PDB file of C-alpha atoms in Angstrom:
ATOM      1  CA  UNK A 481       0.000   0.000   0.000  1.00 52.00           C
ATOM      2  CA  UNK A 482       1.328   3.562  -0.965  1.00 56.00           C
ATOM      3  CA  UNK A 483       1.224   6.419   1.443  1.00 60.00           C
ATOM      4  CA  UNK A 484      -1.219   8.789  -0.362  1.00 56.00           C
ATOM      5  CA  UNK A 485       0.161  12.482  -1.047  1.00 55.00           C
ATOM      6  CA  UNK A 486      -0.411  14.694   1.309  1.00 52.00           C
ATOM      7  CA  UNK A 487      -3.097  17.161  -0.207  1.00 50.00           C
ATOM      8  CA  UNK A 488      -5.230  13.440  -1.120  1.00 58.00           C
ATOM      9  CA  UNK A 489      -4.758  12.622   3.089  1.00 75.00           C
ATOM     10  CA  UNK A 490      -7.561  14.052   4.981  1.00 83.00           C
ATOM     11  CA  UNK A 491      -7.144  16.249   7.774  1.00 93.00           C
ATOM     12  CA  UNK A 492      -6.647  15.320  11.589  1.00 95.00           C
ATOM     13  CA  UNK A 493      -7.734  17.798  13.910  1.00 95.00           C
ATOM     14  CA  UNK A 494      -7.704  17.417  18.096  1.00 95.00           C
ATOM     15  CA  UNK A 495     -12.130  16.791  17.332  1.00 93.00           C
ATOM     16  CA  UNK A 496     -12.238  16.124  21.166  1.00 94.00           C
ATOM     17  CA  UNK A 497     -10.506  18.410  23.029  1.00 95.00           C
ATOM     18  CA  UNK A 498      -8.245  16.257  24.257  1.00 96.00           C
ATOM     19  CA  UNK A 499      -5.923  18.705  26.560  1.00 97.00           C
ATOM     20  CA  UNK A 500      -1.845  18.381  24.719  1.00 98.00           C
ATOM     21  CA  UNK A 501       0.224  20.774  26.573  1.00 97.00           C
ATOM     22  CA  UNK A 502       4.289  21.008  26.740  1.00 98.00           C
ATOM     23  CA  UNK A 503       5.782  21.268  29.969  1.00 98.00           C
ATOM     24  CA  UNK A 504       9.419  21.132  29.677  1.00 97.00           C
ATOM     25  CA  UNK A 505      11.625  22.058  26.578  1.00 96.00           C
ATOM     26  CA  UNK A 506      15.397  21.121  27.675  1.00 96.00           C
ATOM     27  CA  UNK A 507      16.504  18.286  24.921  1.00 95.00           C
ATOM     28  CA  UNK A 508      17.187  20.019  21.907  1.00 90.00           C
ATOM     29  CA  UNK A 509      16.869  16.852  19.732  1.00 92.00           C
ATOM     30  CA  UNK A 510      13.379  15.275  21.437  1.00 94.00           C
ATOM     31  CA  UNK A 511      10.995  14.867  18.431  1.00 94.00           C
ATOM     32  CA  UNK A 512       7.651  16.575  19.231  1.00 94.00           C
ATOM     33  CA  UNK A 513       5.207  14.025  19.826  1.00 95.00           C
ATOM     34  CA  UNK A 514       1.849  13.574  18.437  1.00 94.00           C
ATOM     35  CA  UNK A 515      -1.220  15.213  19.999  1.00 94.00           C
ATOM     36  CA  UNK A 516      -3.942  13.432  20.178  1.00 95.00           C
ATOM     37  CA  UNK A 517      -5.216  14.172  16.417  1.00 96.00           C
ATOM     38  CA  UNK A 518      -8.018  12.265  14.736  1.00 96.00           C
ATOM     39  CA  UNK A 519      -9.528  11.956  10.914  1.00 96.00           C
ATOM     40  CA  UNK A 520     -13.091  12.387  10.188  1.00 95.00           C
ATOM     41  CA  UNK A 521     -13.838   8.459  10.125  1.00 94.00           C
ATOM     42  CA  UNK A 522     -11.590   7.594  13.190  1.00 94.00           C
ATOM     43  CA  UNK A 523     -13.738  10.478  15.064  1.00 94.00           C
ATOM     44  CA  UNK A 524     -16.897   8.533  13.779  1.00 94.00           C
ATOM     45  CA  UNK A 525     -15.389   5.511  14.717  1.00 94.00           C
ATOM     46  CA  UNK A 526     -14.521   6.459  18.461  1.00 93.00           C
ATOM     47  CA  UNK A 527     -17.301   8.311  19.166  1.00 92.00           C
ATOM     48  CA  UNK A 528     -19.826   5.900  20.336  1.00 90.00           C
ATOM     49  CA  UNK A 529     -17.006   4.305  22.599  1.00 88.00           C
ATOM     50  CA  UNK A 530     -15.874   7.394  24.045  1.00 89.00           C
ATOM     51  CA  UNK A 531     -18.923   7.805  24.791  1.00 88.00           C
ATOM     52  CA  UNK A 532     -19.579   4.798  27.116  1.00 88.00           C
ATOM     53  CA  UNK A 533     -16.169   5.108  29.003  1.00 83.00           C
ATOM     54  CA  UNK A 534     -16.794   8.709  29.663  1.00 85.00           C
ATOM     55  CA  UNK A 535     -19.957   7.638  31.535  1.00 88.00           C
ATOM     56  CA  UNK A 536     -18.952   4.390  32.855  1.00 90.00           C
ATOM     57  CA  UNK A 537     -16.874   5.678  35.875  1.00 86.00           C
ATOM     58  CA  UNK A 538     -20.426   7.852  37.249  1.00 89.00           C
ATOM     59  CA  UNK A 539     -22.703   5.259  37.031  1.00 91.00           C
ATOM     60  CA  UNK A 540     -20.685   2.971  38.854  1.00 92.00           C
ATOM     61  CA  UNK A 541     -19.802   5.693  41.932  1.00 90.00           C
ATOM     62  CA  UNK A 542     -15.988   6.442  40.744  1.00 86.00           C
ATOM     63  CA  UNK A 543     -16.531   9.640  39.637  1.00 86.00           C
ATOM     64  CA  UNK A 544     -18.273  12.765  40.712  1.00 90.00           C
ATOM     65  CA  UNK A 545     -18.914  14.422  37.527  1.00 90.00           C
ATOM     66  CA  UNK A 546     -21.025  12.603  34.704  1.00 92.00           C
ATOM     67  CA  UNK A 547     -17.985  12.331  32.205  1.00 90.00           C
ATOM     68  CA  UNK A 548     -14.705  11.183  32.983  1.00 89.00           C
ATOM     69  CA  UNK A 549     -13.555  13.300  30.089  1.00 93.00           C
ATOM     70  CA  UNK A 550     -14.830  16.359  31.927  1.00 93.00           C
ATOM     71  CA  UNK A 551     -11.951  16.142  34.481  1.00 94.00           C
ATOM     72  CA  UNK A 552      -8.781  16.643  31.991  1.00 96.00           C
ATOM     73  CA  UNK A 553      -9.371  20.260  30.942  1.00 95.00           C
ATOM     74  CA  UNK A 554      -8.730  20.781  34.863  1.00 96.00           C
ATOM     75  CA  UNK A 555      -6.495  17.802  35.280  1.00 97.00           C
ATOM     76  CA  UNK A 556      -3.876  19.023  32.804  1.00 98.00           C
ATOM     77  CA  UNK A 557      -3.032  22.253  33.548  1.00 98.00           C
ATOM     78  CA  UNK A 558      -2.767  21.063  37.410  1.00 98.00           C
ATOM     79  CA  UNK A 559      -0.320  18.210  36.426  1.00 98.00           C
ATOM     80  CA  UNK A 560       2.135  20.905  34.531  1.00 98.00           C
ATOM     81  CA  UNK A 561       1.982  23.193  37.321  1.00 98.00           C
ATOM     82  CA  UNK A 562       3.025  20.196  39.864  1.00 97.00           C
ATOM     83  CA  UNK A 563       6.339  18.912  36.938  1.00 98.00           C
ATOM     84  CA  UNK A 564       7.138  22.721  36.696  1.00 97.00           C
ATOM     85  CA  UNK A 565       7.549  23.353  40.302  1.00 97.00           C
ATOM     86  CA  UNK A 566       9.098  19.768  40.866  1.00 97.00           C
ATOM     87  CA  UNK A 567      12.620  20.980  39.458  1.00 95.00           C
ATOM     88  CA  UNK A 568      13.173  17.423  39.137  1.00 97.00           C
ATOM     89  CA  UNK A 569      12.396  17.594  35.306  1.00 98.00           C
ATOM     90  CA  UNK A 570      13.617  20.855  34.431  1.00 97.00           C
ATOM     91  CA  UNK A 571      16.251  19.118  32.051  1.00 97.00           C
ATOM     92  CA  UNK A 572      13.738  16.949  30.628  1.00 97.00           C
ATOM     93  CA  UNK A 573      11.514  17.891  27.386  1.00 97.00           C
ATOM     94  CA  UNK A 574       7.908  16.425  28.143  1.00 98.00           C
ATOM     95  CA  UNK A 575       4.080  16.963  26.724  1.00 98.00           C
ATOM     96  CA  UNK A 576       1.156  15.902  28.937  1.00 98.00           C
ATOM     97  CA  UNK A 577      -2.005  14.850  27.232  1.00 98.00           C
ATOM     98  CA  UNK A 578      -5.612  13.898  29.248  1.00 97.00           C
ATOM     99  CA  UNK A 579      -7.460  11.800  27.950  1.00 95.00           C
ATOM    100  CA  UNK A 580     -10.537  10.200  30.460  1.00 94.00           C
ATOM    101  CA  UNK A 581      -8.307  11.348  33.901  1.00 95.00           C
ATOM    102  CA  UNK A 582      -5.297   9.247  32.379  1.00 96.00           C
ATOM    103  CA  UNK A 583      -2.162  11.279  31.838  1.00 98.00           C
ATOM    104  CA  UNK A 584       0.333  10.463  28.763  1.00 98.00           C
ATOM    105  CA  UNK A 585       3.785  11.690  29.302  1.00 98.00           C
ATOM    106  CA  UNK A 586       5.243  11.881  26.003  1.00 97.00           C
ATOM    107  CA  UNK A 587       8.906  12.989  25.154  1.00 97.00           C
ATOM    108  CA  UNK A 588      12.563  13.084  26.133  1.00 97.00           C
ATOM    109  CA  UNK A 589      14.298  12.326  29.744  1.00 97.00           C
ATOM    110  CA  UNK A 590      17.706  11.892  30.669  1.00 97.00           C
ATOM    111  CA  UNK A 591      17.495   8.805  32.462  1.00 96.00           C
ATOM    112  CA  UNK A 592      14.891   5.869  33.140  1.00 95.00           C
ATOM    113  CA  UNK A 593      15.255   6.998  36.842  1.00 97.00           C
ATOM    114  CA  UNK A 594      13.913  10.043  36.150  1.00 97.00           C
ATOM    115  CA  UNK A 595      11.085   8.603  34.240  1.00 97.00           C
ATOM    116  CA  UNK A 596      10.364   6.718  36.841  1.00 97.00           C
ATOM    117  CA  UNK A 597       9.981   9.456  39.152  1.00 98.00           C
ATOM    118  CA  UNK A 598       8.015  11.898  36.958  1.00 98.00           C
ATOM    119  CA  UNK A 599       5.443   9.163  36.080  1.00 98.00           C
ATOM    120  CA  UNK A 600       5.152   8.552  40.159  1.00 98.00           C
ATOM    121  CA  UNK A 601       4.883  12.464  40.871  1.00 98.00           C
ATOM    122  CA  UNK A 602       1.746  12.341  38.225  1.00 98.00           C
ATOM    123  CA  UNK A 603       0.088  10.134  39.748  1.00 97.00           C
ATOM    124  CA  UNK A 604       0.072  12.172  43.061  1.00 97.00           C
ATOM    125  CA  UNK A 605      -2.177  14.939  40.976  1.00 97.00           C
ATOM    126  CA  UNK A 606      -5.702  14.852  42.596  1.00 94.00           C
ATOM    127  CA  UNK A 607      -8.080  13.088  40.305  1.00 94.00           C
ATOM    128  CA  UNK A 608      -5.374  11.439  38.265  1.00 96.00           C
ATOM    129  CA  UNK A 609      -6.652   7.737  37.730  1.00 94.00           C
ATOM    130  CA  UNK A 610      -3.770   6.391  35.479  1.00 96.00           C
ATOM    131  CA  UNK A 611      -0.296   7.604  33.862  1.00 98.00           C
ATOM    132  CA  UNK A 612       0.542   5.834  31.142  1.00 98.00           C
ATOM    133  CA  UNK A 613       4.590   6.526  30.305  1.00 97.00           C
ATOM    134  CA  UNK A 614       5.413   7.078  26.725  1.00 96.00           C
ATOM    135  CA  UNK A 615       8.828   9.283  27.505  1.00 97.00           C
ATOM    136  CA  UNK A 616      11.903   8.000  26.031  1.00 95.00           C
ATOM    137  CA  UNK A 617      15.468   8.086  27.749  1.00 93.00           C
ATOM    138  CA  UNK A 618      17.975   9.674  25.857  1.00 79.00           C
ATOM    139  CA  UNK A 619      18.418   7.929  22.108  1.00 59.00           C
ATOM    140  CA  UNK A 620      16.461   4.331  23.168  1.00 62.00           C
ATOM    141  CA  UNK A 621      13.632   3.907  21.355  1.00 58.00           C
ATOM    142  CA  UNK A 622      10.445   4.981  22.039  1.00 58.00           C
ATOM    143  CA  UNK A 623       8.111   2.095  24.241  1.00 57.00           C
ATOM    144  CA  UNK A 624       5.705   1.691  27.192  1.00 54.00           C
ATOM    145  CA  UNK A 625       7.499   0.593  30.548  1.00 53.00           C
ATOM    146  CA  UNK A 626       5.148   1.126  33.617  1.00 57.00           C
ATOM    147  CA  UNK A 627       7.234   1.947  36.930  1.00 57.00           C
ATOM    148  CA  UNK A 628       7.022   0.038  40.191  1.00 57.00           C
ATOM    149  CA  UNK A 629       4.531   0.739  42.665  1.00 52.00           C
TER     150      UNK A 629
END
């Protein structure tokens, strides 16, 4: 399958709010991560289970407010406050996205120590419910490793 050109690819726009913020800009070379951008179908195809998660945590008692998804646009901003102040990270270069009161660090560290430790200071953010650790240290390639609780 060929990659179509760019003006035949349709556009991917951020359709659900979906906070993306940077919080630290120290590595030079870290490539900026994707936001959380969507097409038209994959919007359509989403939607409906978006939808069910948002709502799933109120019916069952975990959550005060009737979406889930209502909680990043005040989660976000509260989780870069709490990395800024940290000093920790200050040589990092890290985005935060929200997505249903789960935090996504995306981005460059020095060390897997460090990641380690800024993926455990997230989860100290009131109404965080998961962190999920996408960060790479220094040139290793980018994966998933959860830290130890």
């Amino acid at each position: 399958m060929t990659a179509l050109p760019l003006s035949a690819q349709e556009a991917r726009t951020n359709a659900f709010n979906d906070p993306f913020l940077q919080v630290t800009s120290a590595i030079a070379r870290c490539p900026v991560p994707e936001g959380p951008l969507y097409t038209g179908q994959e919007v359509r195809d989403v939607a409906h289970v978006r939808a069910q998660h948002g709502g799933s945590c109120y019916r069952v008692g975990r959550c005060r407010l009737p979406n889930s998804y209502l909680y990043d646009a005040e989660i976000i901003p509260r989780v870069l406050r709490y990395i800024q102040l940290d000093g920790r990270f200050d040589d990092t270069s890290v985005w935060i996205q929200g997505e249903r009161r789960l935090v996504f660090l995306k981005g460059c560290v020095r060390t897997r120590e460090q990641s380690e430790a800024l993926e455990k200071a997230v989860w100290l953010v009131d109404d965080v419910m998961g962190v999920v650790n996408y960060l790479r240290v220094g040139d290793e390639p980018l994966r998933y490793v959860p830290a130890q609780k």
